[in-house]
PDB file of C-alpha atoms in Angstrom:
ATOM      1  CA  MET A  14      -0.066   0.498  -0.071  1.00 74.00           C
ATOM      2  CA  ASP A  15       1.857   3.523  -1.231  1.00 95.00           C
ATOM      3  CA  HIS A  16       0.771   4.798   2.120  1.00 97.00           C
ATOM      4  CA  GLU A  17       1.883   8.591   1.344  1.00 98.00           C
ATOM      5  CA  LYS A  18      -0.320   8.961  -1.165  1.00 98.00           C
ATOM      6  CA  TYR A  19      -3.253   8.360   0.689  1.00 98.00           C
ATOM      7  CA  MET A  20      -2.143  11.255   3.079  1.00 98.00           C
ATOM      8  CA  ARG A  21      -1.985  13.105   1.040  1.00 98.00           C
ATOM      9  CA  MET A  22      -5.035  12.801  -0.083  1.00 98.00           C
ATOM     10  CA  ALA A  23      -5.943  12.965   3.286  1.00 98.00           C
ATOM     11  CA  LEU A  24      -4.647  16.498   3.324  1.00 98.00           C
ATOM     12  CA  GLU A  25      -5.490  17.584   0.104  1.00 98.00           C
ATOM     13  CA  LEU A  26      -9.457  16.343   1.531  1.00 98.00           C
ATOM     14  CA  ALA A  27      -7.915  18.334   4.908  1.00 98.00           C
ATOM     15  CA  ALA A  28      -7.239  22.052   3.055  1.00 98.00           C
ATOM     16  CA  GLN A  29     -10.573  21.670   1.523  1.00 98.00           C
ATOM     17  CA  ALA A  30     -12.682  21.997   5.257  1.00 98.00           C
ATOM     18  CA  GLU A  31      -9.807  25.401   5.435  1.00 97.00           C
ATOM     19  CA  GLY A  32     -11.531  27.014   2.446  1.00 96.00           C
ATOM     20  CA  ASP A  33     -15.338  25.999   3.824  1.00 96.00           C
ATOM     21  CA  GLY A  34     -14.216  28.114   7.225  1.00 95.00           C
ATOM     22  CA  ASP A  35     -13.706  24.610   9.322  1.00 98.00           C
ATOM     23  CA  VAL A  36     -10.520  22.777  10.997  1.00 98.00           C
ATOM     24  CA  PRO A  37      -8.290  21.551   8.390  1.00 98.00           C
ATOM     25  CA  VAL A  38      -8.607  17.498   9.039  1.00 98.00           C
ATOM     26  CA  GLY A  39      -8.543  15.009   6.476  1.00 98.00           C
ATOM     27  CA  CYS A  40     -10.117  11.665   5.735  1.00 99.00           C
ATOM     28  CA  VAL A  41      -9.747   8.249   3.188  1.00 98.00           C
ATOM     29  CA  ILE A  42     -10.613   4.646   3.982  1.00 98.00           C
ATOM     30  CA  VAL A  43      -8.354   2.282   2.312  1.00 98.00           C
ATOM     31  CA  LYS A  44      -9.335  -1.692   0.971  1.00 98.00           C
ATOM     32  CA  ALA A  45      -8.104  -3.860  -1.687  1.00 97.00           C
ATOM     33  CA  ASP A  46      -5.586  -0.366  -2.686  1.00 97.00           C
ATOM     34  CA  ARG A  47      -8.831   1.334  -3.738  1.00 97.00           C
ATOM     35  CA  VAL A  48      -9.470   4.505  -1.953  1.00 98.00           C
ATOM     36  CA  ILE A  49     -13.908   3.493  -0.286  1.00 98.00           C
ATOM     37  CA  GLY A  50     -14.784   5.828   1.611  1.00 98.00           C
ATOM     38  CA  ARG A  51     -13.622   9.829   2.506  1.00 98.00           C
ATOM     39  CA  GLY A  52     -14.390  12.751   4.866  1.00 98.00           C
ATOM     40  CA  ARG A  53     -12.673  16.350   5.747  1.00 98.00           C
ATOM     41  CA  ASN A  54     -14.330  18.132   9.589  1.00 98.00           C
ATOM     42  CA  ARG A  55     -17.680  19.075   8.285  1.00 98.00           C
ATOM     43  CA  ARG A  56     -18.386  20.587  12.032  1.00 98.00           C
ATOM     44  CA  GLU A  57     -19.243  24.786  11.131  1.00 97.00           C
ATOM     45  CA  GLU A  58     -19.999  24.343   7.352  1.00 97.00           C
ATOM     46  CA  ARG A  59     -22.670  21.819   8.659  1.00 97.00           C
ATOM     47  CA  GLY A  60     -23.483  23.108  12.200  1.00 98.00           C
ATOM     48  CA  ASP A  61     -23.363  19.163  13.077  1.00 98.00           C
ATOM     49  CA  ALA A  62     -20.950  18.350  16.837  1.00 98.00           C
ATOM     50  CA  THR A  63     -20.708  15.057  14.441  1.00 98.00           C
ATOM     51  CA  ALA A  64     -19.100  16.046  11.577  1.00 98.00           C
ATOM     52  CA  HIS A  65     -15.695  15.580  11.927  1.00 98.00           C
ATOM     53  CA  ALA A  66     -13.636  13.821   9.429  1.00 98.00           C
ATOM     54  CA  GLU A  67     -13.394  10.370  10.336  1.00 98.00           C
ATOM     55  CA  VAL A  68     -16.983  10.301  10.682  1.00 98.00           C
ATOM     56  CA  GLU A  69     -17.285  11.147   7.584  1.00 98.00           C
ATOM     57  CA  ALA A  70     -15.354   9.093   5.926  1.00 98.00           C
ATOM     58  CA  ILE A  71     -16.619   6.709   7.710  1.00 98.00           C
ATOM     59  CA  ARG A  72     -20.500   6.909   6.399  1.00 98.00           C
ATOM     60  CA  ASP A  73     -19.547   7.326   3.002  1.00 98.00           C
ATOM     61  CA  ALA A  74     -17.278   3.737   3.524  1.00 98.00           C
ATOM     62  CA  CYS A  75     -20.087   1.913   5.407  1.00 98.00           C
ATOM     63  CA  ALA A  76     -22.751   3.483   2.973  1.00 98.00           C
ATOM     64  CA  ARG A  77     -20.529   2.819  -0.843  1.00 98.00           C
ATOM     65  CA  THR A  78     -19.859  -0.854   0.791  1.00 97.00           C
ATOM     66  CA  GLY A  79     -24.109  -1.805   2.923  1.00 97.00           C
ATOM     67  CA  SER A  80     -22.187  -2.425   5.677  1.00 97.00           C
ATOM     68  CA  TRP A  81     -21.472  -1.461   8.766  1.00 98.00           C
ATOM     69  CA  ARG A  82     -18.400  -3.290   9.448  1.00 98.00           C
ATOM     70  CA  LEU A  83     -15.425  -2.462   7.611  1.00 98.00           C
ATOM     71  CA  THR A  84     -12.875  -5.312   8.781  1.00 96.00           C
ATOM     72  CA  ASP A  85      -9.807  -5.209   6.699  1.00 96.00           C
ATOM     73  CA  CYS A  86      -9.516  -1.014   5.525  1.00 98.00           C
ATOM     74  CA  THR A  87      -7.030   1.516   6.744  1.00 98.00           C
ATOM     75  CA  LEU A  88      -8.173   4.978   8.379  1.00 98.00           C
ATOM     76  CA  TYR A  89      -5.865   7.417   7.072  1.00 98.00           C
ATOM     77  CA  VAL A  90      -6.244  10.505   8.682  1.00 99.00           C
ATOM     78  CA  THR A  91      -4.430  14.146   9.328  1.00 98.00           C
ATOM     79  CA  LEU A  92      -5.673  14.046  13.186  1.00 98.00           C
ATOM     80  CA  GLU A  93      -5.494  11.811  15.565  1.00 98.00           C
ATOM     81  CA  PRO A  94      -8.177  11.132  16.419  1.00 98.00           C
ATOM     82  CA  CYS A  95     -10.103  12.109  18.890  1.00 98.00           C
ATOM     83  CA  PRO A  96     -13.596   9.499  21.982  1.00 98.00           C
ATOM     84  CA  MET A  97     -15.781  10.131  19.162  1.00 98.00           C
ATOM     85  CA  CYS A  98     -13.645   8.772  16.526  1.00 98.00           C
ATOM     86  CA  ALA A  99     -11.600   7.048  18.029  1.00 98.00           C
ATOM     87  CA  GLY A 100     -14.644   5.052  19.338  1.00 98.00           C
ATOM     88  CA  ALA A 101     -16.106   4.636  15.093  1.00 98.00           C
ATOM     89  CA  ILE A 102     -13.028   3.309  14.300  1.00 98.00           C
ATOM     90  CA  ILE A 103     -13.584   0.412  16.500  1.00 98.00           C
ATOM     91  CA  ASN A 104     -17.664  -0.152  16.104  1.00 98.00           C
ATOM     92  CA  SER A 105     -16.409   0.310  12.394  1.00 98.00           C
ATOM     93  CA  ARG A 106     -14.028  -2.774  12.742  1.00 98.00           C
ATOM     94  CA  ILE A 107     -11.486  -0.516  10.779  1.00 98.00           C
ATOM     95  CA  ARG A 108      -8.148  -3.269  10.567  1.00 98.00           C
ATOM     96  CA  THR A 109      -5.261  -0.325  10.852  1.00 98.00           C
ATOM     97  CA  LEU A 110      -5.321   3.375  11.631  1.00 98.00           C
ATOM     98  CA  ARG A 111      -2.792   5.830  10.791  1.00 98.00           C
ATOM     99  CA  TYR A 112      -3.121   8.883  11.696  1.00 98.00           C
ATOM    100  CA  GLY A 113      -0.396  12.317  10.370  1.00 98.00           C
ATOM    101  CA  THR A 114      -0.123  14.299  13.744  1.00 98.00           C
ATOM    102  CA  ARG A 115      -0.623  14.146  17.631  1.00 98.00           C
ATOM    103  CA  ASP A 116      -3.351  16.174  19.033  1.00 98.00           C
ATOM    104  CA  ASP A 117      -2.668  17.421  22.987  1.00 97.00           C
ATOM    105  CA  LYS A 118      -6.031  18.521  23.717  1.00 97.00           C
ATOM    106  CA  ALA A 119      -8.273  15.962  22.371  1.00 98.00           C
ATOM    107  CA  GLY A 120      -5.992  12.285  20.761  1.00 98.00           C
ATOM    108  CA  CYS A 121      -6.638   9.454  22.073  1.00 98.00           C
ATOM    109  CA  CYS A 122      -3.748   7.340  20.171  1.00 98.00           C
ATOM    110  CA  GLY A 123      -1.756   8.391  23.416  1.00 98.00           C
ATOM    111  CA  SER A 124      -2.137  11.672  23.582  1.00 98.00           C
ATOM    112  CA  VAL A 125      -5.027  12.195  26.578  1.00 97.00           C
ATOM    113  CA  LEU A 126      -5.168   8.778  26.064  1.00 97.00           C
ATOM    114  CA  ASN A 127      -5.026   5.224  24.593  1.00 97.00           C
ATOM    115  CA  LEU A 128      -8.204   3.603  24.018  1.00 97.00           C
ATOM    116  CA  PHE A 129      -7.183   1.747  22.224  1.00 97.00           C
ATOM    117  CA  GLU A 130      -5.780   0.044  24.996  1.00 96.00           C
ATOM    118  CA  GLU A 131      -8.647  -0.535  26.391  1.00 96.00           C
ATOM    119  CA  ARG A 132     -10.894  -3.383  26.992  1.00 96.00           C
ATOM    120  CA  PHE A 133     -13.198  -3.236  24.040  1.00 96.00           C
ATOM    121  CA  ASN A 134     -14.779  -6.067  21.683  1.00 94.00           C
ATOM    122  CA  HIS A 135     -11.908  -4.405  18.448  1.00 96.00           C
ATOM    123  CA  HIS A 136      -8.429  -3.841  17.850  1.00 97.00           C
ATOM    124  CA  PRO A 137      -7.510  -2.179  15.655  1.00 98.00           C
ATOM    125  CA  ARG A 138      -3.657  -1.515  14.701  1.00 98.00           C
ATOM    126  CA  ILE A 139      -1.896   2.131  14.595  1.00 98.00           C
ATOM    127  CA  TYR A 140       0.445   3.805  13.570  1.00 98.00           C
ATOM    128  CA  GLN A 141       1.823   7.481  12.526  1.00 98.00           C
ATOM    129  CA  GLY A 142       2.072   9.084   9.541  1.00 96.00           C
ATOM    130  CA  PRO A 143       3.975   9.108   6.758  1.00 97.00           C
ATOM    131  CA  LEU A 144       3.151  12.925   6.188  1.00 98.00           C
ATOM    132  CA  LYS A 145       3.725  13.646  10.135  1.00 98.00           C
ATOM    133  CA  GLU A 146       5.530  16.760   9.389  1.00 98.00           C
ATOM    134  CA  GLU A 147       3.212  18.728   6.365  1.00 98.00           C
ATOM    135  CA  CYS A 148      -0.420  17.215   8.791  1.00 98.00           C
ATOM    136  CA  GLU A 149       1.475  19.464  11.983  1.00 98.00           C
ATOM    137  CA  SER A 150       2.364  22.043   9.151  1.00 98.00           C
ATOM    138  CA  GLN A 151      -0.893  22.347   8.059  1.00 98.00           C
ATOM    139  CA  LEU A 152      -2.562  23.144  11.271  1.00 98.00           C
ATOM    140  CA  GLN A 153      -0.449  25.702  12.385  1.00 97.00           C
ATOM    141  CA  ASP A 154      -0.961  27.355   9.744  1.00 97.00           C
ATOM    142  CA  PHE A 155      -4.206  27.046   9.989  1.00 97.00           C
ATOM    143  CA  PHE A 156      -4.016  28.162  13.467  1.00 96.00           C
ATOM    144  CA  ARG A 157      -1.545  30.812  13.309  1.00 96.00           C
ATOM    145  CA  GLY A 158      -3.847  32.284  10.495  1.00 94.00           C
ATOM    146  CA  LEU A 159      -6.929  32.966  13.181  1.00 92.00           C
ATOM    147  CA  ARG A 160      -4.768  34.275  15.717  1.00 92.00           C
ATOM    148  CA  GLU A 161      -2.839  36.774  12.974  1.00 92.00           C
ATOM    149  CA  LYS A 162      -7.321  37.337  12.342  1.00 89.00           C
ATOM    150  CA  SER A 163      -8.366  38.338  15.627  1.00 87.00           C
ATOM    151  CA  GLY A 164      -5.029  41.054  16.297  1.00 84.00           C
ATOM    152  CA  GLU A 165      -3.654  38.368  18.783  1.00 70.00           C
ATOM    153  CA  ILE A 166       0.310  38.699  16.606  1.00 58.00           C
TER     154      ILE A 166
ATOM    155  CA  MET B  13     -37.791  18.518  34.323  1.00 74.00           C
ATOM    156  CA  ASP B  14     -39.442  15.502  34.449  1.00 95.00           C
ATOM    157  CA  HIS B  15     -36.929  12.966  33.650  1.00 97.00           C
ATOM    158  CA  GLU B  16     -38.911  10.259  33.749  1.00 98.00           C
ATOM    159  CA  LYS B  17     -41.085  11.020  30.644  1.00 98.00           C
ATOM    160  CA  TYR B  18     -37.991  12.021  28.678  1.00 98.00           C
ATOM    161  CA  MET B  19     -36.913   8.228  29.255  1.00 98.00           C
ATOM    162  CA  ARG B  20     -39.401   6.854  28.928  1.00 98.00           C
ATOM    163  CA  MET B  21     -39.785   8.800  25.030  1.00 98.00           C
ATOM    164  CA  ALA B  22     -36.734   7.027  24.697  1.00 98.00           C
ATOM    165  CA  LEU B  23     -37.404   3.274  25.489  1.00 98.00           C
ATOM    166  CA  GLU B  24     -40.681   3.610  23.066  1.00 98.00           C
ATOM    167  CA  LEU B  25     -37.303   5.316  20.529  1.00 98.00           C
ATOM    168  CA  ALA B  26     -35.337   1.963  21.776  1.00 98.00           C
ATOM    169  CA  ALA B  27     -38.688  -0.115  21.196  1.00 98.00           C
ATOM    170  CA  GLN B  28     -39.130   1.553  17.424  1.00 98.00           C
ATOM    171  CA  ALA B  29     -35.111   0.068  16.692  1.00 98.00           C
ATOM    172  CA  GLU B  30     -36.146  -3.173  17.650  1.00 97.00           C
ATOM    173  CA  GLY B  31     -39.138  -3.761  15.373  1.00 96.00           C
ATOM    174  CA  ASP B  32     -36.189  -2.658  12.087  1.00 96.00           C
ATOM    175  CA  GLY B  33     -34.073  -5.452  13.284  1.00 95.00           C
ATOM    176  CA  ASP B  34     -31.651  -3.025  15.425  1.00 98.00           C
ATOM    177  CA  VAL B  35     -30.842  -4.014  19.096  1.00 98.00           C
ATOM    178  CA  PRO B  36     -32.804  -1.571  20.424  1.00 98.00           C
ATOM    179  CA  VAL B  37     -31.146   1.840  22.118  1.00 98.00           C
ATOM    180  CA  GLY B  38     -33.133   5.383  22.220  1.00 98.00           C
ATOM    181  CA  CYS B  39     -32.367   8.651  22.917  1.00 99.00           C
ATOM    182  CA  VAL B  40     -33.698  12.149  23.406  1.00 98.00           C
ATOM    183  CA  ILE B  41     -31.945  15.707  23.303  1.00 98.00           C
ATOM    184  CA  VAL B  42     -34.240  17.703  25.784  1.00 98.00           C
ATOM    185  CA  LYS B  43     -33.244  22.042  26.061  1.00 98.00           C
ATOM    186  CA  ALA B  44     -35.331  24.328  28.464  1.00 97.00           C
ATOM    187  CA  ASP B  45     -38.050  21.485  29.070  1.00 97.00           C
ATOM    188  CA  ARG B  46     -38.749  21.058  25.014  1.00 97.00           C
ATOM    189  CA  VAL B  47     -37.581  17.684  22.726  1.00 98.00           C
ATOM    190  CA  ILE B  48     -35.392  19.373  20.264  1.00 98.00           C
ATOM    191  CA  GLY B  49     -33.094  15.791  19.882  1.00 98.00           C
ATOM    192  CA  ARG B  50     -34.656  11.999  18.513  1.00 98.00           C
ATOM    193  CA  GLY B  51     -32.097   9.074  18.258  1.00 98.00           C
ATOM    194  CA  ARG B  52     -32.761   5.876  17.999  1.00 98.00           C
ATOM    195  CA  ASN B  53     -29.952   3.180  16.759  1.00 98.00           C
ATOM    196  CA  ARG B  54     -30.189   2.321  13.234  1.00 98.00           C
ATOM    197  CA  ARG B  55     -26.735   0.912  12.663  1.00 98.00           C
ATOM    198  CA  GLU B  56     -28.540  -2.957  10.824  1.00 97.00           C
ATOM    199  CA  GLU B  57     -31.289  -0.943   9.597  1.00 97.00           C
ATOM    200  CA  ARG B  58     -28.725   1.795   7.704  1.00 97.00           C
ATOM    201  CA  GLY B  59     -25.695  -0.146   7.616  1.00 98.00           C
ATOM    202  CA  ASP B  60     -23.869   2.883   9.685  1.00 98.00           C
ATOM    203  CA  ALA B  61     -21.215   2.101  12.261  1.00 98.00           C
ATOM    204  CA  THR B  62     -21.657   5.945  13.612  1.00 98.00           C
ATOM    205  CA  ALA B  63     -25.998   6.022  13.396  1.00 98.00           C
ATOM    206  CA  HIS B  64     -26.149   5.094  17.364  1.00 98.00           C
ATOM    207  CA  ALA B  65     -29.022   7.145  19.355  1.00 98.00           C
ATOM    208  CA  GLU B  66     -26.564   9.346  20.439  1.00 98.00           C
ATOM    209  CA  VAL B  67     -25.257   9.775  17.221  1.00 98.00           C
ATOM    210  CA  GLU B  68     -28.740  10.326  15.597  1.00 98.00           C
ATOM    211  CA  ALA B  69     -30.364  12.292  18.528  1.00 98.00           C
ATOM    212  CA  ILE B  70     -26.682  14.680  18.796  1.00 98.00           C
ATOM    213  CA  ARG B  71     -27.043  15.033  14.421  1.00 98.00           C
ATOM    214  CA  ASP B  72     -30.696  16.288  14.710  1.00 98.00           C
ATOM    215  CA  ALA B  73     -30.336  18.773  17.972  1.00 98.00           C
ATOM    216  CA  CYS B  74     -28.373  20.160  15.608  1.00 98.00           C
ATOM    217  CA  ALA B  75     -29.947  20.293  12.831  1.00 98.00           C
ATOM    218  CA  ARG B  76     -32.816  21.401  14.360  1.00 98.00           C
ATOM    219  CA  THR B  77     -31.336  24.052  16.762  1.00 97.00           C
ATOM    220  CA  GLY B  78     -29.035  25.296  14.005  1.00 97.00           C
ATOM    221  CA  SER B  79     -26.014  25.175  15.926  1.00 97.00           C
ATOM    222  CA  TRP B  80     -23.308  22.683  17.082  1.00 98.00           C
ATOM    223  CA  ARG B  81     -22.862  23.462  20.296  1.00 98.00           C
ATOM    224  CA  LEU B  82     -25.711  21.785  22.819  1.00 98.00           C
ATOM    225  CA  THR B  83     -24.937  23.759  25.951  1.00 96.00           C
ATOM    226  CA  ASP B  84     -27.773  23.954  28.143  1.00 96.00           C
ATOM    227  CA  CYS B  85     -29.768  20.457  27.053  1.00 98.00           C
ATOM    228  CA  THR B  86     -29.888  16.890  28.703  1.00 98.00           C
ATOM    229  CA  LEU B  87     -29.939  13.873  26.746  1.00 98.00           C
ATOM    230  CA  TYR B  88     -30.822  10.358  27.909  1.00 98.00           C
ATOM    231  CA  VAL B  89     -30.119   7.543  26.847  1.00 99.00           C
ATOM    232  CA  THR B  90     -31.714   4.170  27.827  1.00 98.00           C
ATOM    233  CA  LEU B  91     -28.257   2.236  27.837  1.00 98.00           C
ATOM    234  CA  GLU B  92     -24.571   3.909  29.086  1.00 98.00           C
ATOM    235  CA  PRO B  93     -23.079   5.320  25.507  1.00 98.00           C
ATOM    236  CA  CYS B  94     -20.143   3.281  24.130  1.00 98.00           C
ATOM    237  CA  PRO B  95     -16.862   5.499  23.464  1.00 98.00           C
ATOM    238  CA  MET B  96     -18.061   6.466  20.305  1.00 98.00           C
ATOM    239  CA  CYS B  97     -21.413   8.626  22.158  1.00 98.00           C
ATOM    240  CA  ALA B  98     -19.152   9.010  25.322  1.00 98.00           C
ATOM    241  CA  GLY B  99     -16.658  11.436  22.525  1.00 98.00           C
ATOM    242  CA  ALA B 100     -19.874  13.346  20.263  1.00 98.00           C
ATOM    243  CA  ILE B 101     -21.356  13.468  23.966  1.00 98.00           C
ATOM    244  CA  ILE B 102     -18.622  15.880  24.180  1.00 98.00           C
ATOM    245  CA  ASN B 103     -18.299  17.338  21.844  1.00 98.00           C
ATOM    246  CA  SER B 104     -21.122  18.790  21.385  1.00 98.00           C
ATOM    247  CA  ARG B 105     -21.515  19.952  24.878  1.00 98.00           C
ATOM    248  CA  ILE B 106     -24.066  18.337  26.289  1.00 98.00           C
ATOM    249  CA  ARG B 107     -24.728  19.898  29.420  1.00 98.00           C
ATOM    250  CA  THR B 108     -25.993  16.742  31.376  1.00 98.00           C
ATOM    251  CA  LEU B 109     -25.909  13.174  30.345  1.00 98.00           C
ATOM    252  CA  ARG B 110     -28.764  10.802  31.811  1.00 98.00           C
ATOM    253  CA  TYR B 111     -28.720   6.865  31.036  1.00 98.00           C
ATOM    254  CA  GLY B 112     -30.641   4.377  31.873  1.00 98.00           C
ATOM    255  CA  THR B 113     -28.860   0.631  32.211  1.00 98.00           C
ATOM    256  CA  ARG B 114     -24.927  -0.541  32.019  1.00 98.00           C
ATOM    257  CA  ASP B 115     -23.366  -1.776  29.573  1.00 98.00           C
ATOM    258  CA  ASP B 116     -20.441  -3.900  31.255  1.00 97.00           C
ATOM    259  CA  LYS B 117     -18.950  -4.541  27.613  1.00 97.00           C
ATOM    260  CA  ALA B 118     -18.929  -1.165  26.532  1.00 98.00           C
ATOM    261  CA  GLY B 119     -19.788   1.513  28.444  1.00 98.00           C
ATOM    262  CA  CYS B 120     -18.051   5.240  28.939  1.00 98.00           C
ATOM    263  CA  CYS B 121     -19.662   6.131  32.556  1.00 98.00           C
ATOM    264  CA  GLY B 122     -17.055   3.478  34.573  1.00 98.00           C
ATOM    265  CA  SER B 123     -18.491  -0.034  33.083  1.00 98.00           C
ATOM    266  CA  VAL B 124     -15.109   0.164  31.234  1.00 97.00           C
ATOM    267  CA  LEU B 125     -13.835   3.863  31.658  1.00 97.00           C
ATOM    268  CA  ASN B 126     -15.301   6.564  32.400  1.00 97.00           C
ATOM    269  CA  LEU B 127     -14.399   9.423  29.883  1.00 97.00           C
ATOM    270  CA  PHE B 128     -16.151  12.173  31.145  1.00 97.00           C
ATOM    271  CA  GLU B 129     -13.012  11.859  33.931  1.00 96.00           C
ATOM    272  CA  GLU B 130     -10.085  12.137  31.010  1.00 96.00           C
ATOM    273  CA  ARG B 131      -8.772  15.200  30.760  1.00 96.00           C
ATOM    274  CA  PHE B 132     -10.305  16.243  27.830  1.00 96.00           C
ATOM    275  CA  ASN B 133     -12.284  20.218  27.569  1.00 94.00           C
ATOM    276  CA  HIS B 134     -15.665  19.792  28.299  1.00 96.00           C
ATOM    277  CA  HIS B 135     -17.502  18.041  31.835  1.00 97.00           C
ATOM    278  CA  PRO B 136     -20.756  17.232  31.587  1.00 98.00           C
ATOM    279  CA  ARG B 137     -23.271  16.088  34.344  1.00 98.00           C
ATOM    280  CA  ILE B 138     -24.005  12.056  35.230  1.00 98.00           C
ATOM    281  CA  TYR B 139     -26.878  10.833  36.287  1.00 98.00           C
ATOM    282  CA  GLN B 140     -28.070   7.738  36.448  1.00 98.00           C
ATOM    283  CA  GLY B 141     -31.389   6.957  35.838  1.00 96.00           C
ATOM    284  CA  PRO B 142     -34.511   7.177  35.843  1.00 97.00           C
ATOM    285  CA  LEU B 143     -36.228   3.492  34.650  1.00 98.00           C
ATOM    286  CA  LYS B 144     -33.113   1.865  35.130  1.00 98.00           C
ATOM    287  CA  GLU B 145     -35.354  -1.073  35.303  1.00 98.00           C
ATOM    288  CA  GLU B 146     -36.911  -0.936  31.969  1.00 98.00           C
ATOM    289  CA  CYS B 147     -34.354  -0.469  29.940  1.00 98.00           C
ATOM    290  CA  GLU B 148     -32.167  -3.048  31.742  1.00 98.00           C
ATOM    291  CA  SER B 149     -35.536  -5.340  31.007  1.00 98.00           C
ATOM    292  CA  GLN B 150     -35.521  -4.189  27.412  1.00 98.00           C
ATOM    293  CA  LEU B 151     -32.278  -5.085  26.437  1.00 98.00           C
ATOM    294  CA  GLN B 152     -32.231  -8.412  28.649  1.00 97.00           C
ATOM    295  CA  ASP B 153     -35.567  -9.318  26.633  1.00 97.00           C
ATOM    296  CA  PHE B 154     -34.371  -9.147  23.222  1.00 97.00           C
ATOM    297  CA  PHE B 155     -30.998 -10.599  23.151  1.00 96.00           C
ATOM    298  CA  ARG B 156     -33.470 -12.920  25.356  1.00 96.00           C
ATOM    299  CA  GLY B 157     -35.657 -13.735  21.526  1.00 94.00           C
ATOM    300  CA  LEU B 158     -31.403 -13.754  19.707  1.00 92.00           C
ATOM    301  CA  ARG B 159     -31.523 -16.676  21.894  1.00 92.00           C
ATOM    302  CA  GLU B 160     -34.061 -17.852  21.091  1.00 92.00           C
ATOM    303  CA  LYS B 161     -34.359 -17.744  17.426  1.00 89.00           C
ATOM    304  CA  SER B 162     -30.760 -19.067  17.060  1.00 87.00           C
ATOM    305  CA  GLY B 163     -31.654 -22.369  19.001  1.00 84.00           C
ATOM    306  CA  GLU B 164     -29.593 -21.466  22.732  1.00 70.00           C
ATOM    307  CA  ILE B 165     -31.657 -21.557  24.349  1.00 58.00           C
TER     308      ILE B 165
END
């Protein structure tokens, strides 16, 4: 699997989210080297607290495959999942998770806690990267831009 | 607030989920003594891993209020939330959570872990009940029925 290619797709989706006024987070789900789900953060655009990139991509993949079980899939996301998204990854039986950069405030792959090591009924394999630096820069640039607009800098 | 009235509404939604072949879980969200969101488990019906009762109710409430912030709301759900739903409750800034019965396999109000006591940016108030027994019986009856159908009993 070309991990870099798929993480780059997630970065492009994240850039689209930013274009619509949302924090740039993007996600793709891949099965047998084919993209079966795409999502990007649409919380502000849709006014929906559940519209994070991973939940959007999981819903897309479920709709396309006609099943809630995404057993043999890899999920690529630019930012470490929050509890809701980590839970959605467990619920959908995603086999492998690859995330770009850490989220010190809400990350559930070890930053706040590791939800995947708890006593739930499914344990995906977790990897950080590829494109960690690009994922980190995209978010840092976005938040720097927000601070500049609000006159903090 | 008439907690029993709202938990009974959640039980009715759960019964509808069961009628459509899903595990019976129902949820309502209340703001200023008015129901602003309803949800029931539709995982099997829709083939969507994210279609749990709480996520459905939160999406409904966000759509009706036009905001992802459900700040002054109480969420009633018949079963202790899983990690995804507990995370969605945190993300939507729900003020108060009332759940019916415990979920020893996935519950995040203390059964597997207490996600609401972790270092996230929002901490709802959590209560168990009312109608704990009714919520428990509804699920037990459902799973007994499944076992009978599959010939285990």
